[in-house]
Coordinates of C-alpha atoms in Angstrom, one line a residue:
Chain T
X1199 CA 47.6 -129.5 24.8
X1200 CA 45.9 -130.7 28.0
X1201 CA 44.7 -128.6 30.7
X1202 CA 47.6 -129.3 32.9
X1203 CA 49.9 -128.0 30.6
X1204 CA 48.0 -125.1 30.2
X1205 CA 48.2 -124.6 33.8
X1206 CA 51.2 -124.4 33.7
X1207 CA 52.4 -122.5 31.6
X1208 CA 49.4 -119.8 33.3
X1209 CA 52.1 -120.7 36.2
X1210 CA 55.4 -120.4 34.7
X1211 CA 54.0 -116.9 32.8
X1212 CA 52.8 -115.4 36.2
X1213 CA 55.9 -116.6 38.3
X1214 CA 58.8 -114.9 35.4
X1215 CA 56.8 -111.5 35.6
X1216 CA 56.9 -112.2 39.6
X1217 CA 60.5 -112.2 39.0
X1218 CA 60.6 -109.7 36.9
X1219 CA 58.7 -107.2 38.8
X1220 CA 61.3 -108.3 41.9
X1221 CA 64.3 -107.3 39.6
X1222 CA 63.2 -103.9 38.7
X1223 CA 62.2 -103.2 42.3
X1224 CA 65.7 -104.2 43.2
X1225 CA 67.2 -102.3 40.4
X1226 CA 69.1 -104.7 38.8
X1227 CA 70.6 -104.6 35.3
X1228 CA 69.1 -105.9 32.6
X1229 CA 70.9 -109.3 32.8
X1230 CA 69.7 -109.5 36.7
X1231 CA 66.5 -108.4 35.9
X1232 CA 66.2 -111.4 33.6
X1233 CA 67.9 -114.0 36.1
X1234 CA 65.1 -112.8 38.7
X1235 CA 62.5 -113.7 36.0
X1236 CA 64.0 -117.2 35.1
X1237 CA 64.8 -118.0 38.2
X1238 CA 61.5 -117.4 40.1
X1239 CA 59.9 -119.5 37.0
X1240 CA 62.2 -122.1 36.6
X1241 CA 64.2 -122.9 40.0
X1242 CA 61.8 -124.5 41.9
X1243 CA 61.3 -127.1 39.2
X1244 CA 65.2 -127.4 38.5
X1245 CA 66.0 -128.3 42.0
X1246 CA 63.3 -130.9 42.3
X1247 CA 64.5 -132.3 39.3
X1248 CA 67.8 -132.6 40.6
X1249 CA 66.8 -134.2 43.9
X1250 CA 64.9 -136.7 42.2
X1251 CA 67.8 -137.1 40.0
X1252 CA 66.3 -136.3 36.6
X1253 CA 67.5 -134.0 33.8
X1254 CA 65.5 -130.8 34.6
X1255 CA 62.1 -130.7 32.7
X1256 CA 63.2 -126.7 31.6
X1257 CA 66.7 -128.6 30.3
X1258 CA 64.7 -130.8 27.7
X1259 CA 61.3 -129.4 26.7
X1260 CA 61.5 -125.8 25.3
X1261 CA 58.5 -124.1 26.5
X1262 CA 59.0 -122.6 29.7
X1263 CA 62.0 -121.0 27.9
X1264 CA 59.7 -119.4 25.2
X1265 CA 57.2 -118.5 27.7
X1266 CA 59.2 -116.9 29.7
X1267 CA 61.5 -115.2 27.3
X1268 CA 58.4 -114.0 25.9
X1269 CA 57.0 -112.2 29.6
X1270 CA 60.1 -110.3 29.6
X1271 CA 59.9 -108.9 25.6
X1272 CA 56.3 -108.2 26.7
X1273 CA 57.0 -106.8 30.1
X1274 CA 59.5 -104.2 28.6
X1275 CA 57.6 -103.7 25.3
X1276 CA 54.3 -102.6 27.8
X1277 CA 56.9 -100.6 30.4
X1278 CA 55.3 -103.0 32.6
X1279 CA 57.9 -101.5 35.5
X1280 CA 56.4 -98.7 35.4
X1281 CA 53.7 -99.0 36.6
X1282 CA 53.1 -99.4 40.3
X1283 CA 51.7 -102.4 42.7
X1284 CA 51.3 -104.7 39.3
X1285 CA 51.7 -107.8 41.7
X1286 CA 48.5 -106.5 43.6
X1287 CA 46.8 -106.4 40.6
X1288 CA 43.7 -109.2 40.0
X1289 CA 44.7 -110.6 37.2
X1290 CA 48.3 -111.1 38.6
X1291 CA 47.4 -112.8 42.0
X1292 CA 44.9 -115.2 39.7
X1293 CA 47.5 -116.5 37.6
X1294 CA 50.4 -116.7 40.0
X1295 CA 47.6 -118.9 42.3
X1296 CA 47.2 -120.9 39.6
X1297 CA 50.9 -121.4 38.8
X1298 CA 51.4 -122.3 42.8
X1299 CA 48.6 -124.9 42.4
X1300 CA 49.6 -126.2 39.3
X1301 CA 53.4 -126.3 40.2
X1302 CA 52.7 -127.8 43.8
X1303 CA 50.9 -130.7 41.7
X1304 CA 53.2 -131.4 39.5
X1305 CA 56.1 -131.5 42.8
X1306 CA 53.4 -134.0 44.4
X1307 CA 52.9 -136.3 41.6
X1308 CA 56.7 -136.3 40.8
X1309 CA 57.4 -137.4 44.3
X1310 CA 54.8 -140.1 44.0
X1311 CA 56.3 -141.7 40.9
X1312 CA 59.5 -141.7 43.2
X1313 CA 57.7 -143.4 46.1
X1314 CA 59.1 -140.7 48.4
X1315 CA 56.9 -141.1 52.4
X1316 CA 54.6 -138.1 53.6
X1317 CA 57.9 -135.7 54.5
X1318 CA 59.5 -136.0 50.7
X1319 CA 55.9 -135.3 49.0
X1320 CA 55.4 -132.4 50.9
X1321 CA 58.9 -131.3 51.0
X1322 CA 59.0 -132.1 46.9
X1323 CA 55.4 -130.0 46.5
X1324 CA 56.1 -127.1 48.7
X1325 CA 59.8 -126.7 46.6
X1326 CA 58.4 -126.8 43.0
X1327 CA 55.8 -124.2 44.0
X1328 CA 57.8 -121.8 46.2
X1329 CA 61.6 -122.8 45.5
X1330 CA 62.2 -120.6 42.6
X1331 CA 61.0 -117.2 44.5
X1332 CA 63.3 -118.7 47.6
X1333 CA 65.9 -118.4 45.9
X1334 CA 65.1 -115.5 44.1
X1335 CA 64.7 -113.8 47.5
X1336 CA 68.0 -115.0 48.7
X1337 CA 69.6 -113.5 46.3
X1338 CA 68.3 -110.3 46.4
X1339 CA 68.7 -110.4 50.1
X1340 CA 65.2 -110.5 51.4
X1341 CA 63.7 -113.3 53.5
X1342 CA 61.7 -115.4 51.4
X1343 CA 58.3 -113.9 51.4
X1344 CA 56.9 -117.6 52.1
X1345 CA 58.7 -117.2 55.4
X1346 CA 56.4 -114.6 56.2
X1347 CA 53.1 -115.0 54.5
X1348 CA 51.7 -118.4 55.6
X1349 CA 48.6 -118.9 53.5
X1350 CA 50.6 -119.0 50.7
X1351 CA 53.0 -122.0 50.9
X1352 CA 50.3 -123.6 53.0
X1353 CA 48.4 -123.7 50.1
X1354 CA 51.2 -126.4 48.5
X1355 CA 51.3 -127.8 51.3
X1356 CA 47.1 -128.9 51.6
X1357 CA 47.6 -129.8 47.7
X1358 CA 50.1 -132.0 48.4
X1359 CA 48.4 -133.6 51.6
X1360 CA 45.0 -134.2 49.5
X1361 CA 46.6 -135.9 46.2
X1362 CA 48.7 -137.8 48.7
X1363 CA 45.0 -138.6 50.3
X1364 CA 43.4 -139.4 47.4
X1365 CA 46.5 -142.0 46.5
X1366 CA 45.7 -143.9 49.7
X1367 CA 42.1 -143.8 49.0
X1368 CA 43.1 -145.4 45.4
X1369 CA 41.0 -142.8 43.8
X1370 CA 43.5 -140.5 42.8
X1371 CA 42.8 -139.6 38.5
X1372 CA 42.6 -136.7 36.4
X1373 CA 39.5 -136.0 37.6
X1374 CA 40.4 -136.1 41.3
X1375 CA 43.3 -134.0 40.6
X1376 CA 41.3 -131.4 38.8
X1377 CA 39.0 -131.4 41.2
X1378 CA 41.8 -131.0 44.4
X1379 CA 43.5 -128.4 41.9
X1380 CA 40.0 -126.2 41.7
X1381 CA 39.7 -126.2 45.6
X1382 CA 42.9 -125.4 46.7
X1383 CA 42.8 -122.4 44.1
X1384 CA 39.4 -121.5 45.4
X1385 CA 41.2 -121.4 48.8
X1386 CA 43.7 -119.7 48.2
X1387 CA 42.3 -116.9 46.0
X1388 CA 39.5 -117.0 48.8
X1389 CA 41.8 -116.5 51.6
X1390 CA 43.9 -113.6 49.7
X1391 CA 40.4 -111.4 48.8
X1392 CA 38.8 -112.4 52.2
X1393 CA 42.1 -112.2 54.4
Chain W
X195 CA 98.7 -131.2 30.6
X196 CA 96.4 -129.8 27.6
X197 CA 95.8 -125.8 27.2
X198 CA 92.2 -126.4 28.3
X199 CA 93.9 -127.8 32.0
X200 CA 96.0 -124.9 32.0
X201 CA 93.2 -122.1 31.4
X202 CA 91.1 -124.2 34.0
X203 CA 94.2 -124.2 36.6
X204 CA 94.2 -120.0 35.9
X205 CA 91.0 -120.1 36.3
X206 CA 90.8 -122.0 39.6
X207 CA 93.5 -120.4 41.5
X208 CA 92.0 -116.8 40.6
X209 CA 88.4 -117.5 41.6
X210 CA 89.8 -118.9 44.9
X211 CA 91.6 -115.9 45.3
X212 CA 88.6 -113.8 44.6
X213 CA 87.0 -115.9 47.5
X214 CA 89.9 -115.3 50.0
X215 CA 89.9 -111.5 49.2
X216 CA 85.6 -111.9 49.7
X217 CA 86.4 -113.7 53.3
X218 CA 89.2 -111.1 54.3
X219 CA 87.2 -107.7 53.8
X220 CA 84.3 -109.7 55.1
X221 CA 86.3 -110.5 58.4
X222 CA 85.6 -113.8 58.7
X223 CA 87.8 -116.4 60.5
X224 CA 90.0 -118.5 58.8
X225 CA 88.2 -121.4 58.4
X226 CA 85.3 -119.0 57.0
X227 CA 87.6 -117.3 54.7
X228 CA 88.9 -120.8 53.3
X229 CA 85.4 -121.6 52.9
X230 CA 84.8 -119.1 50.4
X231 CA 87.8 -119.7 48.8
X232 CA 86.6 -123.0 47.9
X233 CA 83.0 -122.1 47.3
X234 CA 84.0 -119.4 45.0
X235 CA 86.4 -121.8 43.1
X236 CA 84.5 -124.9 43.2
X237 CA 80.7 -124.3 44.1
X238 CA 79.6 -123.5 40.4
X239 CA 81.3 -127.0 39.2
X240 CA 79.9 -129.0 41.9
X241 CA 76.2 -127.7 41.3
X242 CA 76.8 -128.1 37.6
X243 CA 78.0 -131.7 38.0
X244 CA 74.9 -132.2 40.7
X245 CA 72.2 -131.3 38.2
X246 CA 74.0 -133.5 35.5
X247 CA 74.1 -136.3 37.9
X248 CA 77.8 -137.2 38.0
X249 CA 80.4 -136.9 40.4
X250 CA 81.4 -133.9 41.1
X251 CA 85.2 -133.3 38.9
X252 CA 86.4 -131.7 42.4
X253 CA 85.8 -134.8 44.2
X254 CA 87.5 -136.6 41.6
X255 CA 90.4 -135.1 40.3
X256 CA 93.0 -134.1 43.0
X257 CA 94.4 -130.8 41.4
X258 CA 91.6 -128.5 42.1
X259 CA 92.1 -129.1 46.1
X260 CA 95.8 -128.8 45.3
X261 CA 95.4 -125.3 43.3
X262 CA 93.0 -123.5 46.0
X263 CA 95.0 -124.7 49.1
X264 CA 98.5 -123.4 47.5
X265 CA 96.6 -120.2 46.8
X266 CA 95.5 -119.5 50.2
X267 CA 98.5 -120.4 51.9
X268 CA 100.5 -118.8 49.5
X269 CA 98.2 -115.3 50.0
X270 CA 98.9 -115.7 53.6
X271 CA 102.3 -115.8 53.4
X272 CA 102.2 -112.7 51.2
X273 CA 99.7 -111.1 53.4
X274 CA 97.9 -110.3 50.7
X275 CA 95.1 -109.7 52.7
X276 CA 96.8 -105.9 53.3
X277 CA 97.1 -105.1 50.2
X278 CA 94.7 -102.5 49.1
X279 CA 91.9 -102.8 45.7
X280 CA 94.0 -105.8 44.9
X281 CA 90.9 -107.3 43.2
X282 CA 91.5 -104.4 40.5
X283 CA 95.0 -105.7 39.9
X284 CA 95.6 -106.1 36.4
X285 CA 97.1 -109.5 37.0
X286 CA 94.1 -110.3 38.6
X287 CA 91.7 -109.1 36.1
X288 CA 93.3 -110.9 33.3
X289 CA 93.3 -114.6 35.7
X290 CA 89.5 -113.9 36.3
X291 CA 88.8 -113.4 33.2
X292 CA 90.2 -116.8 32.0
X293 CA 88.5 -118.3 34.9
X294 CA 85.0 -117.4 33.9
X295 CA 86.0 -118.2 29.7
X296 CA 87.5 -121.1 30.7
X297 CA 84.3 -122.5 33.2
X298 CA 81.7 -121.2 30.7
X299 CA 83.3 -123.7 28.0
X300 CA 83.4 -126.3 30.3
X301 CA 80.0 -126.0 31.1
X302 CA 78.9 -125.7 27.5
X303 CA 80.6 -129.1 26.9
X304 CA 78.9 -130.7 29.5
X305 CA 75.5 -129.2 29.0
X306 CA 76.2 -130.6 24.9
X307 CA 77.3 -134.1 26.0
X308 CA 74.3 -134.0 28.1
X309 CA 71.8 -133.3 25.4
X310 CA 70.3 -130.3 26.9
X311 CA 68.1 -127.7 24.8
X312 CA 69.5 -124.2 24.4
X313 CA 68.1 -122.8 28.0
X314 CA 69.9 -125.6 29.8
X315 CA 73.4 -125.1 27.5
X316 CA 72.7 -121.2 28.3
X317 CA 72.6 -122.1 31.9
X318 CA 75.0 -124.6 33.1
X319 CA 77.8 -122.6 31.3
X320 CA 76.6 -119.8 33.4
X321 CA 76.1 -121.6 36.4
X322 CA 79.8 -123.0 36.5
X323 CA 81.3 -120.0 35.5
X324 CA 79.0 -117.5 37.9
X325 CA 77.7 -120.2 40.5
X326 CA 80.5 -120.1 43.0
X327 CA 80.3 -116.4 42.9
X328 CA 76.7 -116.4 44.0
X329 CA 76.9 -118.8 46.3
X330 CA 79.4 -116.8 47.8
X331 CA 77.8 -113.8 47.8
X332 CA 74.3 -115.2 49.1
X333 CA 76.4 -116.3 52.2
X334 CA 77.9 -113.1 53.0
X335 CA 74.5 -111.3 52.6
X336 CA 75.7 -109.4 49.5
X337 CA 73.6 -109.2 46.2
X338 CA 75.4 -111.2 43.7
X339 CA 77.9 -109.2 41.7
X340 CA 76.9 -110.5 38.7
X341 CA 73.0 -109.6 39.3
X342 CA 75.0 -106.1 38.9
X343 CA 77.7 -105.7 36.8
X344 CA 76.2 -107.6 33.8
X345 CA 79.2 -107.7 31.0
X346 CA 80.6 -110.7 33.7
X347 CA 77.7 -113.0 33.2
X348 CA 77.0 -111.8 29.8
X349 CA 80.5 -113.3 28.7
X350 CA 79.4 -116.7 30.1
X351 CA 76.1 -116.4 27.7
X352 CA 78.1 -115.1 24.9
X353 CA 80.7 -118.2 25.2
X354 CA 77.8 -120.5 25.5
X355 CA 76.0 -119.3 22.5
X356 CA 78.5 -119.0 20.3
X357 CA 80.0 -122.8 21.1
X358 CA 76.7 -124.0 20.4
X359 CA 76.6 -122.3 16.9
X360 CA 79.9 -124.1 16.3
X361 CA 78.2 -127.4 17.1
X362 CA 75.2 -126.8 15.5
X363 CA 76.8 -125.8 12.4
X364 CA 79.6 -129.0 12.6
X365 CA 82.7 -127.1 13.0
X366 CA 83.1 -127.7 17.1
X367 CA 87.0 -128.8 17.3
X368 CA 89.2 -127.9 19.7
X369 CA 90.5 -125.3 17.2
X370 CA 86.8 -123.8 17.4
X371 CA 86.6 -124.1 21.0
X372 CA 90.1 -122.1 21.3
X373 CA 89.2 -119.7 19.0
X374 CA 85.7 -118.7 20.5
X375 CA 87.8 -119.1 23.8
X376 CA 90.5 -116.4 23.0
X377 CA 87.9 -114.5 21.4
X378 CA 85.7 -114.3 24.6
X379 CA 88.5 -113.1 26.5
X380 CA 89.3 -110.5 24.7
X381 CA 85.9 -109.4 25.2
X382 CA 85.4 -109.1 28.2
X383 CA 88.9 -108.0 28.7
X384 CA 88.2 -104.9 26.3
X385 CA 84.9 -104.3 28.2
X386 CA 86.5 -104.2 31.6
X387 CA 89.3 -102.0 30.7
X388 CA 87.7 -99.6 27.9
X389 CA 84.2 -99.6 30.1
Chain V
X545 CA 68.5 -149.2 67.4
X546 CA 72.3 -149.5 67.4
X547 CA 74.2 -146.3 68.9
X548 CA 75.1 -144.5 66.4
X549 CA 70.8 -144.0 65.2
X550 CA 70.1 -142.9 68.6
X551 CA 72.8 -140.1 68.3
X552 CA 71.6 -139.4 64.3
X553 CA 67.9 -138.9 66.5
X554 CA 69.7 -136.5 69.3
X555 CA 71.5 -134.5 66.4
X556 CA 68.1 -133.8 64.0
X557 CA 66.1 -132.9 68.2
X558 CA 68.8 -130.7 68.7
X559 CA 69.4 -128.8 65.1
X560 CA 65.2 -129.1 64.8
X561 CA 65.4 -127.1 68.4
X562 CA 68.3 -124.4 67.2
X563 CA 66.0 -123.9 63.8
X564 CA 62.7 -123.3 65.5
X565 CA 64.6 -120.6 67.9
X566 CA 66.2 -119.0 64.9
X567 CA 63.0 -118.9 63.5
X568 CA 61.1 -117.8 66.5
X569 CA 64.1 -114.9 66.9
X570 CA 63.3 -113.7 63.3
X571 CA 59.6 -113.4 64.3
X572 CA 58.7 -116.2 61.3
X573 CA 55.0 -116.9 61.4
X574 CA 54.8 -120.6 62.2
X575 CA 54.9 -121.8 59.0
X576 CA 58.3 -120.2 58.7
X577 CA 59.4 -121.6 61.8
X578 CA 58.5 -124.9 60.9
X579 CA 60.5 -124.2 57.7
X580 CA 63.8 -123.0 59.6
X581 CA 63.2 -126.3 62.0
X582 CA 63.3 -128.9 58.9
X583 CA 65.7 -127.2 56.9
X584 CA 68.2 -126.8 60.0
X585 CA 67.8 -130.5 61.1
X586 CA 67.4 -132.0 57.2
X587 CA 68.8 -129.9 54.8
X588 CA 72.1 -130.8 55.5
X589 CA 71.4 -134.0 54.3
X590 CA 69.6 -133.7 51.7
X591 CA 72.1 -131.7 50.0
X592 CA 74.7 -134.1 51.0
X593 CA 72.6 -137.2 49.3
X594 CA 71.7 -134.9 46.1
X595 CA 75.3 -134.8 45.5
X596 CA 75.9 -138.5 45.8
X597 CA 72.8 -139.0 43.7
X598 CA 71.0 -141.2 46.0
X599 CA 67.5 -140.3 47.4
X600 CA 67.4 -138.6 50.5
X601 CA 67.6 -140.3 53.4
X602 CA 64.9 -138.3 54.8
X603 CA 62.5 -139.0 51.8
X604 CA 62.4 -142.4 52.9
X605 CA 63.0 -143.2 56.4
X606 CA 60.0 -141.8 58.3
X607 CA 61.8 -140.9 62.2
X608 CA 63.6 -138.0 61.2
X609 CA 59.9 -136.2 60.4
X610 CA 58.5 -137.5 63.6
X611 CA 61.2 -136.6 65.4
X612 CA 60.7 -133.0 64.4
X613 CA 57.3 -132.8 64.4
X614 CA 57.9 -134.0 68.1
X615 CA 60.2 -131.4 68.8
X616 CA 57.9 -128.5 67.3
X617 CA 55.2 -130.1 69.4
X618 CA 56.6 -130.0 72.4
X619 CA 58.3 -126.6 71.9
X620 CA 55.2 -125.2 71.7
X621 CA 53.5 -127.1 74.4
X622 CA 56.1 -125.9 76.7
X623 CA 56.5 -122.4 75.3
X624 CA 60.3 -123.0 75.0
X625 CA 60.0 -119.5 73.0
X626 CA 59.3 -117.4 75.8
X627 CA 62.7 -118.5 77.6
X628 CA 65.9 -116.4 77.4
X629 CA 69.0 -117.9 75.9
X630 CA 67.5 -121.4 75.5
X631 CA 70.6 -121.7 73.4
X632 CA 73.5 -121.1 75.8
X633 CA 71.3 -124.0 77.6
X634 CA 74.2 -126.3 78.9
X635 CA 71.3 -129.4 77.6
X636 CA 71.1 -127.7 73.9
X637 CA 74.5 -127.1 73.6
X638 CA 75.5 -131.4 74.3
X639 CA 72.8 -132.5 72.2
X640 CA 73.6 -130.0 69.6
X641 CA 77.2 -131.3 69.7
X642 CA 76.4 -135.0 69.6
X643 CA 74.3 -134.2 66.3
X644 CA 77.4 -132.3 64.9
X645 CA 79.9 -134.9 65.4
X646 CA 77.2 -137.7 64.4
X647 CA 76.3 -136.0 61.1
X648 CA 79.9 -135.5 60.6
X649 CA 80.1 -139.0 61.0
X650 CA 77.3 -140.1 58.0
X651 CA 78.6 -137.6 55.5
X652 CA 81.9 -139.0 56.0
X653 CA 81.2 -142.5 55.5
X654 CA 78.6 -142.0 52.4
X655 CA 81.8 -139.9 51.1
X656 CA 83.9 -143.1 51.6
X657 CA 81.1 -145.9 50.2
X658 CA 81.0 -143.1 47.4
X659 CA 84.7 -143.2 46.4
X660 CA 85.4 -139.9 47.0
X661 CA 88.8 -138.0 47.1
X662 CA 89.9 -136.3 50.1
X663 CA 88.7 -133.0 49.6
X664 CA 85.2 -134.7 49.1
X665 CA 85.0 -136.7 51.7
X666 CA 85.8 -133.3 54.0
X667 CA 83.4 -131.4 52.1
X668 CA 80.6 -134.0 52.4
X669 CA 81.1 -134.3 56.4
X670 CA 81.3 -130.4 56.7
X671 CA 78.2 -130.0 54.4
X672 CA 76.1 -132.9 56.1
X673 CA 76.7 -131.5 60.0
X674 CA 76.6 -127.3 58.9
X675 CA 74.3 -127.5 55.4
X676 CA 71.0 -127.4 57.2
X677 CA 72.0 -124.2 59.4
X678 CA 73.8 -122.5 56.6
X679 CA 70.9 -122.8 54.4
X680 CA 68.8 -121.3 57.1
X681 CA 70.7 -118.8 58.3
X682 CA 71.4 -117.1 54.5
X683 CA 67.7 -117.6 53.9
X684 CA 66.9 -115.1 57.4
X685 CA 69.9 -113.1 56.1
X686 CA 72.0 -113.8 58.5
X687 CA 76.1 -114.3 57.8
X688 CA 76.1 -118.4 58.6
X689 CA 77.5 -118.5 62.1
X690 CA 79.8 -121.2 60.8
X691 CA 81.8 -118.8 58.8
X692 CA 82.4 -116.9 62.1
X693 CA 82.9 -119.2 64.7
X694 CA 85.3 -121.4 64.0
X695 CA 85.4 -124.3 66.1
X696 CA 82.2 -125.3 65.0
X697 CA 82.6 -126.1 61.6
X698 CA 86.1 -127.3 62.7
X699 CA 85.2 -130.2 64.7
X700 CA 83.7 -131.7 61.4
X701 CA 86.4 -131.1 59.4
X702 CA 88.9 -133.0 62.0
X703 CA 86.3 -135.6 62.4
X704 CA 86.3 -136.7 59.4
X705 CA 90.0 -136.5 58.9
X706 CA 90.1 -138.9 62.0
X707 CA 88.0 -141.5 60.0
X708 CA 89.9 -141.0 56.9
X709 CA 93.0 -141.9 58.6
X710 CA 91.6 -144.7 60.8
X711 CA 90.1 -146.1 57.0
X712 CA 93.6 -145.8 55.5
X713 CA 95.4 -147.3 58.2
X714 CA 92.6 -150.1 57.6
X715 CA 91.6 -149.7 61.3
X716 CA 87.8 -148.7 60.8
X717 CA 85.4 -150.2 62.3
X718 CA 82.4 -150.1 64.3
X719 CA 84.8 -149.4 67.7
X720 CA 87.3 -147.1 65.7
X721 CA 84.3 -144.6 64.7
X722 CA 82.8 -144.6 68.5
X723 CA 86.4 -143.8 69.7
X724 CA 87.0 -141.4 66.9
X725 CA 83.2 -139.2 67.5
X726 CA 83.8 -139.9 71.3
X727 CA 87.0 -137.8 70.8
X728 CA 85.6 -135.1 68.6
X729 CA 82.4 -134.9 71.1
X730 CA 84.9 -133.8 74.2
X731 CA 86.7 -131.7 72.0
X732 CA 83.9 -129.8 71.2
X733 CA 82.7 -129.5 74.2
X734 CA 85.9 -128.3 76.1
X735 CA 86.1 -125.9 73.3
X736 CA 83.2 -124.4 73.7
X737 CA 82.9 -124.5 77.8
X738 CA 86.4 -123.5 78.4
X739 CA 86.7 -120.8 75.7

């Protein structure tokens, strides 16, 4: 298992207990709560799939199912709902940072491969990272908290524009991508604590 | 025309129906109270078909159009629209219900021919049977029913899961898929009506 | 750059302009209002080319970006925000028209080149010229102002019926489509200044 998969499954983890968390707040049965979860995890990634016109990556590898089945057995098993401001909680904001890094990369990368211009990479990074809790929102009838918190889909947004750099400079590898994936974390996780 | 035409023709007609009701207490115009009565009887298919990458069946075959624009001119001649809780008709109940049994197999079948794991059989047989609801709902600024009332989308699950046994175990015919079919119903007709 | 690009540019100024009020109304941070700007002018179109499983025209011509980057810009710039009912603006209203009848226009025609029955060729030209704003408005949680004001979503609708006629009287050409969104433009536009 490589780093990047770890990543994201840190990501896909952090994002269904995001959801999660939005379902109980919203009071929704138990089949709603668990909608919230997959979808926050999972949408994103299904609709850039389905622009790109691919079979969604959720549809054929199993993982992400498991993960997130296994948040919401955990989440209940701990009355994780319970207990308040969870999604203010250090541990939470780390590992959904590093599920909107990891998922902004893979939205980059994907676009890449599909030699989308500057608009479609961005558009394709900012979607995988934040599309899932769009919708999510919509649903629930909030406006999408990435309406109204900027420094958090910017942070796609900056990934996106520095692989895309890195591809015109013809240096873009695992390590450059590691190394673009530690900085925009630091920033972001930076500009949460500081800001 | 095959039983599995006829359930889907049911099943058409009542979800548009749904929609028109949805647009009526809503007070939209008429062209906004046709829309939902399309969206409602169409929208799950077409974002099924989408993520599968095919045409969508509605722009396709002609019947669907055919179905959803007799229903609406037929509920205006009725003036259905001043009839009272006529979404807790038992007519109505019983066409639903063979709407959403009758969509979830559908999108079983196509998640199957598709070669989709378990999560993506789970969900496009939701989607097509729930999709055009939510859709629906999102638009109108309601939280999606079936975020709420969770033996609706449960029966889509249920349908899903139980198909994909039968395949899994060699025995999906359309024998199987009529027996799980009626079986479904019944469900979900006994939930509604005992619960 | 024929005619019918230029009005394509007018329509994405114009719905770029509506989103980046809409957004500005909502009191979006800027990142949000740059959202609501792309997603009104693009996400029409997007959706539209999804469903016909190409890649979207947006992902790989580069003037629709600059044209709203431009517009942001310059909105900003000129502190177009600060004005009063910049969108009763006699200006707006013909450019925003043009971009409806010329986006009804391109989803009707990719609907034809696509083979589409008559329900999806209306479908495509309504979702291409309304898609982008009714995205945008459910996402701010407001009731699509298409499903309320009806002769908005209505002039696509009969535009595109126009076209399908002219193409099945085997009249459609270049001169057939300029008469046919001529039309449609002055019907809009006495519609909306006379009632």
């Amino acid at each position: 298992m490589d780093l990047f998969t770890i990543a994201d499954i840190i990501g896909i983890c952090a994002f269904a207990l995001a959801g999660f968390l939005v379902g109980v707040r919203k009071e929704l049965d138990i089949l709603g709560i668990c909608i919230a979860a997959f979808l926050t995890a999972l949408g994103g990634g299904i609709i850039r799939d389905t622009i790109v016109q691919t079979t969604p990556f959720a549809f054929r590898e199993i993982y992400p199912f498991i993960c997130i089945v296994s948040v919401i057995v955990l989440a209940i098993a701990l009355k994780v709902h319970q207990r308040q401001n969870l999604d203010q909680n250090r541990l939470f904001i780390v590992a959904d940072s590093i599920g909107l890094v990891a998922f902004s990369i893979t939205g980059t990368l994907i676009a890449l491969e599909n030699n989308l211009n500057i608009f479609g990479v961005i558009f394709l990074a900012f979607l995988t990272a934040t599309g899932g809790g769009i919708v999510r929102d919509a649903l629930v009838n909030e406006i999408p908290f990435v309406l109204n918190a900027d420094f958090y889909g910017s942070v796609a947004i900056i990934t996106a524009m520095l692989i895309l750099l890195a591809d015109m400079l013809g240096v873009l590898d695992h390590t450059a991508i590691f190394i673009i994936g530690t900085l925009c974390l630091a920033l972001r996780l930076f500009a949460y604590f500081r800001g």
